PDB file of C-alpha atoms in Angstrom:
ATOM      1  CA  UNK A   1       2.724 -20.295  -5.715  1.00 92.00           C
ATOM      2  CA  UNK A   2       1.680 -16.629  -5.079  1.00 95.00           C
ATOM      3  CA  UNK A   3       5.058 -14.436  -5.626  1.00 97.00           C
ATOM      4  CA  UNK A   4       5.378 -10.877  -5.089  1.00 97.00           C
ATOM      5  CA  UNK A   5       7.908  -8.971  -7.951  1.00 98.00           C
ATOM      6  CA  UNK A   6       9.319  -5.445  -7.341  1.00 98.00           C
ATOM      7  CA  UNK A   7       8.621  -3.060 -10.139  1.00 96.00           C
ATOM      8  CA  UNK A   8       8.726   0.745 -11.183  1.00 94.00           C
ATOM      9  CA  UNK A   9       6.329   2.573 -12.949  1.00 94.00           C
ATOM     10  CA  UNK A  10       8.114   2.179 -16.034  1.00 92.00           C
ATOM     11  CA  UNK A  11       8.165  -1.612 -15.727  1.00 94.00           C
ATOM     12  CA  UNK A  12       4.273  -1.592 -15.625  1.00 95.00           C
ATOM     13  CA  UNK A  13       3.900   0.495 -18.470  1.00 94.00           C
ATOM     14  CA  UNK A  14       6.234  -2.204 -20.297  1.00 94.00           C
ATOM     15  CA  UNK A  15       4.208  -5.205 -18.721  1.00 95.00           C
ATOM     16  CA  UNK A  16       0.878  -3.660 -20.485  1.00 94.00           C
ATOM     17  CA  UNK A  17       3.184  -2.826 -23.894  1.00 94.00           C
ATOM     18  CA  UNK A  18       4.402  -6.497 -24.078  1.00 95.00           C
ATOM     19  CA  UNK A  19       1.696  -8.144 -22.190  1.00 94.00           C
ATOM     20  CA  UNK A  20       4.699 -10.066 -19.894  1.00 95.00           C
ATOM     21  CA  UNK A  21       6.658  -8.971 -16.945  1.00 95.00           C
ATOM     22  CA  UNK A  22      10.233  -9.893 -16.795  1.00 94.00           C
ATOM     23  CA  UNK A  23      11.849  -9.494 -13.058  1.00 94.00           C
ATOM     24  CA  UNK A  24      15.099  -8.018 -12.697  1.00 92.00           C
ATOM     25  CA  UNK A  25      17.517 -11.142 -12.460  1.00 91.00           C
ATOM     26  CA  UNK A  26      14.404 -13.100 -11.784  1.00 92.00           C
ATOM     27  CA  UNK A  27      14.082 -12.021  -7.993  1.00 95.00           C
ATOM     28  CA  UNK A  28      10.773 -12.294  -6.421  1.00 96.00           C
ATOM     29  CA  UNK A  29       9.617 -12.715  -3.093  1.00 95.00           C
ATOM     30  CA  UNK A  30       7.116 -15.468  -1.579  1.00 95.00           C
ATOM     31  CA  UNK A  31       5.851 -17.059   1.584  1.00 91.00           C
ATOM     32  CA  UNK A  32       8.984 -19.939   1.747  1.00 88.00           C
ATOM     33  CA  UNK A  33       9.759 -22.402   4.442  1.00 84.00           C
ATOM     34  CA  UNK A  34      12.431 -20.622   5.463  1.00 88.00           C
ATOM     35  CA  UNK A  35      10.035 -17.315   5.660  1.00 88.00           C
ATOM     36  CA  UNK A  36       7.806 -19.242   7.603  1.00 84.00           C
ATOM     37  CA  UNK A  37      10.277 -20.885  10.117  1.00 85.00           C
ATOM     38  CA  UNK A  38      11.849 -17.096  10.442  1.00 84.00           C
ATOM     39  CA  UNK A  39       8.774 -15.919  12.188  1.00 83.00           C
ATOM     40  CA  UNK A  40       7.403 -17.920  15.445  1.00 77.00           C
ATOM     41  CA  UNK A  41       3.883 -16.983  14.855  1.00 79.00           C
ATOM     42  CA  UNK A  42       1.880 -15.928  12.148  1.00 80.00           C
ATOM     43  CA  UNK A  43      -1.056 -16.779   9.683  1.00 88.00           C
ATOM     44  CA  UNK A  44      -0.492 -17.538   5.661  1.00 87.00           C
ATOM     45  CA  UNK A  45      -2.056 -14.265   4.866  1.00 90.00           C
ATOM     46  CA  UNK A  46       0.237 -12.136   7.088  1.00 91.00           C
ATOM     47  CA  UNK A  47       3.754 -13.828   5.941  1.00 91.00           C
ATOM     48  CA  UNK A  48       2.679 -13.509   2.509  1.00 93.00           C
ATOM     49  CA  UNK A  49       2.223  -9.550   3.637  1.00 94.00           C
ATOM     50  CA  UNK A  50       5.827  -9.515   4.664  1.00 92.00           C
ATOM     51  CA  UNK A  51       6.816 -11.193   1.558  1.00 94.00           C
ATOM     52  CA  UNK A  52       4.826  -8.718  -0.078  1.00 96.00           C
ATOM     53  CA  UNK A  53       6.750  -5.789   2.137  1.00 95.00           C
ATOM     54  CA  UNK A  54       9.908  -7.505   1.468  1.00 95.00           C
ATOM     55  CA  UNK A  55       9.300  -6.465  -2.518  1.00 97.00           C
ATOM     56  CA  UNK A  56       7.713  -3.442  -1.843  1.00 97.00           C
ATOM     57  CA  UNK A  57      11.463  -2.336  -0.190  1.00 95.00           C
ATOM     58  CA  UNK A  58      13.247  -4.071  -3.035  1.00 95.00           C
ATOM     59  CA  UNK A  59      10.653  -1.662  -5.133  1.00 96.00           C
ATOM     60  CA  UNK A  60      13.011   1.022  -3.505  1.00 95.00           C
ATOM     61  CA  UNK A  61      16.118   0.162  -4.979  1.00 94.00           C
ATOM     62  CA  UNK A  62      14.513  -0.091  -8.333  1.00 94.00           C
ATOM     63  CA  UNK A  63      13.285   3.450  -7.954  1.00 93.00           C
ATOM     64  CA  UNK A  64      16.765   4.435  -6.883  1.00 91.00           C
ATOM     65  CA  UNK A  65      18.398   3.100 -10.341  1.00 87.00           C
ATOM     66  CA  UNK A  66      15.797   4.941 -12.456  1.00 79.00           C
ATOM     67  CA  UNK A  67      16.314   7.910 -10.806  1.00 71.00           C
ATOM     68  CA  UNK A  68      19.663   7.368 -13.363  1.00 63.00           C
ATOM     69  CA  UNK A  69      17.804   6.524 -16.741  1.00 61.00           C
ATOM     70  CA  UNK A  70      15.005   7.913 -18.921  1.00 49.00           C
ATOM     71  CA  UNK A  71      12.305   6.443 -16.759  1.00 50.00           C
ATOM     72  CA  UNK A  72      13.340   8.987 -14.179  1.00 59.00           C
ATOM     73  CA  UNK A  73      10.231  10.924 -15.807  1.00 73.00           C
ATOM     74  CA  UNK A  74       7.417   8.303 -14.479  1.00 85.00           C
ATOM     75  CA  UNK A  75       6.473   9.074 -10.943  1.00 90.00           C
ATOM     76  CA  UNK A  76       8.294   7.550  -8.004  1.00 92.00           C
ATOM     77  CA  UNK A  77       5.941   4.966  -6.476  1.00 95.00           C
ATOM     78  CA  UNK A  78       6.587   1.866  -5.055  1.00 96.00           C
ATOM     79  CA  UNK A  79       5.443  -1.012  -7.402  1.00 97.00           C
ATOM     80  CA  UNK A  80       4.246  -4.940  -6.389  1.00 98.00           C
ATOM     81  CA  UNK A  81       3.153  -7.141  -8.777  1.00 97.00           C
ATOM     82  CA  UNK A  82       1.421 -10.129  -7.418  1.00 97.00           C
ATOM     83  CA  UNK A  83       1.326 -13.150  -9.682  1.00 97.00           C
ATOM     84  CA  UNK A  84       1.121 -17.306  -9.243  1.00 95.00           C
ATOM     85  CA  UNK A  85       3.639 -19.145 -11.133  1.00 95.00           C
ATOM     86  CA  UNK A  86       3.905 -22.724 -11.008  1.00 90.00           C
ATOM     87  CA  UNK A  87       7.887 -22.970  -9.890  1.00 86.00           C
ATOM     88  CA  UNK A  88      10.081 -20.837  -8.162  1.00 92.00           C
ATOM     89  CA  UNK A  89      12.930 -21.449  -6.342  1.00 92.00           C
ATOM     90  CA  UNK A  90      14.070 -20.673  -3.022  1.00 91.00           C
ATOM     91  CA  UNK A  91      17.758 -18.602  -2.705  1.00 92.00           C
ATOM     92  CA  UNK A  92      17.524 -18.951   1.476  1.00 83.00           C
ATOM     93  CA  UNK A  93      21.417 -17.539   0.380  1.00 86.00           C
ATOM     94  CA  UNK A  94      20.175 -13.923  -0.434  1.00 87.00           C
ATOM     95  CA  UNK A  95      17.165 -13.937   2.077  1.00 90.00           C
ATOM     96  CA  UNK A  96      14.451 -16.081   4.058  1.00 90.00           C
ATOM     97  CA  UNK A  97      11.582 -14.689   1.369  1.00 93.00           C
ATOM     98  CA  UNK A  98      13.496 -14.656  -2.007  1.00 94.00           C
ATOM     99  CA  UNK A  99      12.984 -16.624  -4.724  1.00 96.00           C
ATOM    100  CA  UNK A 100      14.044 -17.152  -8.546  1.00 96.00           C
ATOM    101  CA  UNK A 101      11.778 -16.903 -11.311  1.00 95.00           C
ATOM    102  CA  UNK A 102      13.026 -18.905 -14.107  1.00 91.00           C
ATOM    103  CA  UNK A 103      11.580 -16.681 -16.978  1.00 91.00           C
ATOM    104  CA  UNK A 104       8.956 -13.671 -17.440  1.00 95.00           C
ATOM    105  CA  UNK A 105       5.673 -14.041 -15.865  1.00 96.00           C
ATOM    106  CA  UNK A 106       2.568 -13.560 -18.390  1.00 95.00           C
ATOM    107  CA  UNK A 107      -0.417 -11.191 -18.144  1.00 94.00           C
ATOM    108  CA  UNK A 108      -3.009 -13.791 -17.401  1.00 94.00           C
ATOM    109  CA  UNK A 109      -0.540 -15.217 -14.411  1.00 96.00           C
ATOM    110  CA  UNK A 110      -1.039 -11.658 -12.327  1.00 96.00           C
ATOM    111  CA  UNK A 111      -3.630 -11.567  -9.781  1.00 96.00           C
ATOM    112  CA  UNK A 112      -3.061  -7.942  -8.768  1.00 97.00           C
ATOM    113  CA  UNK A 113      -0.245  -5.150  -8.504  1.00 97.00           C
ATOM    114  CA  UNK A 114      -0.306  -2.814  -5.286  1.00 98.00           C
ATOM    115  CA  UNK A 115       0.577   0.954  -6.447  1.00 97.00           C
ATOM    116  CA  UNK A 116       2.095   3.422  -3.805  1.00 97.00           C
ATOM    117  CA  UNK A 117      -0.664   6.870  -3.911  1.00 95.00           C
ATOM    118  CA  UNK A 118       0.565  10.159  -5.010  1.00 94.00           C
ATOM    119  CA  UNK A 119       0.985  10.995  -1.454  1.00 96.00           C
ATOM    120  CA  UNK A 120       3.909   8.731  -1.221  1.00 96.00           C
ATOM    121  CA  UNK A 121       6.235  10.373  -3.320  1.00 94.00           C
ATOM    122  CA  UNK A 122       8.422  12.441  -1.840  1.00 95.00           C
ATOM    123  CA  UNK A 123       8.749  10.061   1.198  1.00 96.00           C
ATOM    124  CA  UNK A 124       8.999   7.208  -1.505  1.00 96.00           C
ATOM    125  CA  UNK A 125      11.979   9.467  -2.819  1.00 94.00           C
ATOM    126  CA  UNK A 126      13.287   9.821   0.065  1.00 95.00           C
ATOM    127  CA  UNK A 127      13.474   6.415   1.008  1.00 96.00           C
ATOM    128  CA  UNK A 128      15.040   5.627  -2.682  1.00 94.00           C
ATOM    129  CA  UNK A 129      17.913   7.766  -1.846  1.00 93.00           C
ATOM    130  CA  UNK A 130      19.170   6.032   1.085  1.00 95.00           C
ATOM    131  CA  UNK A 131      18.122   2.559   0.978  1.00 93.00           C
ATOM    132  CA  UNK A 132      21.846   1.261   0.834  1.00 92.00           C
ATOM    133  CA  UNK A 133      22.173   3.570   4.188  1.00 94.00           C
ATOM    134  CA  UNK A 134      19.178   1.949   5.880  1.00 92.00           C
ATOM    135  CA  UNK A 135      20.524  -1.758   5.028  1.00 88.00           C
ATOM    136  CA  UNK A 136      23.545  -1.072   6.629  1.00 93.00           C
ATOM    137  CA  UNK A 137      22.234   0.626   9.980  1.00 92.00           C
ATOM    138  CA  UNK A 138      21.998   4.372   9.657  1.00 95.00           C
ATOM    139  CA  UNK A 139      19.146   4.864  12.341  1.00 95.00           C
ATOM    140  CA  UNK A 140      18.066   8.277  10.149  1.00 95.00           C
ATOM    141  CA  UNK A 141      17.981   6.331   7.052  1.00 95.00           C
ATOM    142  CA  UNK A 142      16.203   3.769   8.751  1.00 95.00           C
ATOM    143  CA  UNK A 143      13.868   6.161   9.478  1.00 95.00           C
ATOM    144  CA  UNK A 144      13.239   7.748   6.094  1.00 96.00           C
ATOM    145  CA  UNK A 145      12.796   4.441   4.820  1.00 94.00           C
ATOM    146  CA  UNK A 146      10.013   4.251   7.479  1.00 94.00           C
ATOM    147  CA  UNK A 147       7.975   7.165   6.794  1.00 95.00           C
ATOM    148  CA  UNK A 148       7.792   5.249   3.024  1.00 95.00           C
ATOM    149  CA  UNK A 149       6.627   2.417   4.594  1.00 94.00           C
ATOM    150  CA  UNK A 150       3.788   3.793   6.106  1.00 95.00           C
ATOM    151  CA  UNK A 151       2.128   4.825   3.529  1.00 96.00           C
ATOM    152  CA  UNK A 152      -0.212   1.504   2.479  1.00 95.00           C
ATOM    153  CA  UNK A 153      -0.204   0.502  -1.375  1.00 97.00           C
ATOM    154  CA  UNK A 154      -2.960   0.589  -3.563  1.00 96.00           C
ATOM    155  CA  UNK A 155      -4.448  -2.819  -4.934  1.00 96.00           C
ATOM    156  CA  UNK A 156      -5.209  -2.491  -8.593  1.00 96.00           C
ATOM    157  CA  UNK A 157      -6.418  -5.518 -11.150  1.00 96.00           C
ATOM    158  CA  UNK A 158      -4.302  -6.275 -13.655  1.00 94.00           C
ATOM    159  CA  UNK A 159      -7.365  -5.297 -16.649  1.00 94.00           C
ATOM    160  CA  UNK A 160      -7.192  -1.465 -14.694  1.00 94.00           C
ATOM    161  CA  UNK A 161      -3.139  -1.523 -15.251  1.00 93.00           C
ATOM    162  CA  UNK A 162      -3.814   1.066 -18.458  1.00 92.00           C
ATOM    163  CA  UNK A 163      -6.275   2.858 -17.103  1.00 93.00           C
ATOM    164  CA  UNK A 164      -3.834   3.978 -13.992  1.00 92.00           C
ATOM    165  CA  UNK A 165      -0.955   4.656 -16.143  1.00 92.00           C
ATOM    166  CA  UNK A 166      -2.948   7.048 -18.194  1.00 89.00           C
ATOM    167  CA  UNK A 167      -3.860   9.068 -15.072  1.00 88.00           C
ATOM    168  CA  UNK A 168      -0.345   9.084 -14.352  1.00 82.00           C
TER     169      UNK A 168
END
């Protein structure tokens, strides 16, 4: 099963230190039945891009919670790492594309991380800042969190993981 895992910067640069990536309480986001019966249309590729979105927002509150600790100093991008685990279970009780990871996910299991561009930043800061806002309705947080979204993340192999961080 393809599963998409919000990240920081920091957490990559610990992924290519360890050679593992362990997901905050095991949250990760995948096409589920319960994704799939949420929309009434739609091909695999394109609810897997929602899932994909879904952890790309989660990303967010990551970013947010650094902001607090040493890892403040890494850049604030919006992090996806893409990987297929055997298991992972659905939690349709937190939302229709989360699922639990029941330990870390290994090097060799990632098929790619997406990377938000430099150009994100400040928008991606932005949108860190009032995430809690935007899930609760503020229309102007809503829309902060939207000019993040639009920027598109990067796809990156998991083998050019140190090279990126280095140009960091």
């Amino acid at each position: 099963m393809r599963v998409y895992l919000p990240a920081t910067i920091g957490m990559l640069r610990r992924l290519v230190a360890e050679g593992k990536f362990s997901p905050v309480s095991g949250t990760g986001f995948a096409l589920t039945p319960m994704l799939r019966e949420a929309y009434t249309s739609g091909s695999t590729e394109e609810l897997e891009y929602a899932a994909l979105l879904d952890a790309a927002r989660a990303s967010l509150r990551l970013i947010a919670a650094d902001s607090e600790t040493a890892d403040a100093a890494d850049p604030p991008r919006r992090v996806v790492i893409s990987a297929d685990v055997d298991a992972a279970a659905p939690r349709p009780d937190l939302d229709a594309a989360v699922v639990r990871l029941d330990g870390p996910v290994a090097l060799d299991q990632i098929a790619a991380v997406h990377v938000d561009s430099p150009e994100a930043e400040a928008a991606v800061t932005a949108a860190a800042a009032v995430i809690d806002a935007a899930d609760l309705g503020d229309p102007d947080a809503e829309f902060t969190l939207g000019d993040a979204e639009d920027h598109e993340l990067a796809w990156y192999a998991p083998q050019e993981l140190p090279f990126l961080l280095e140009l960091l």
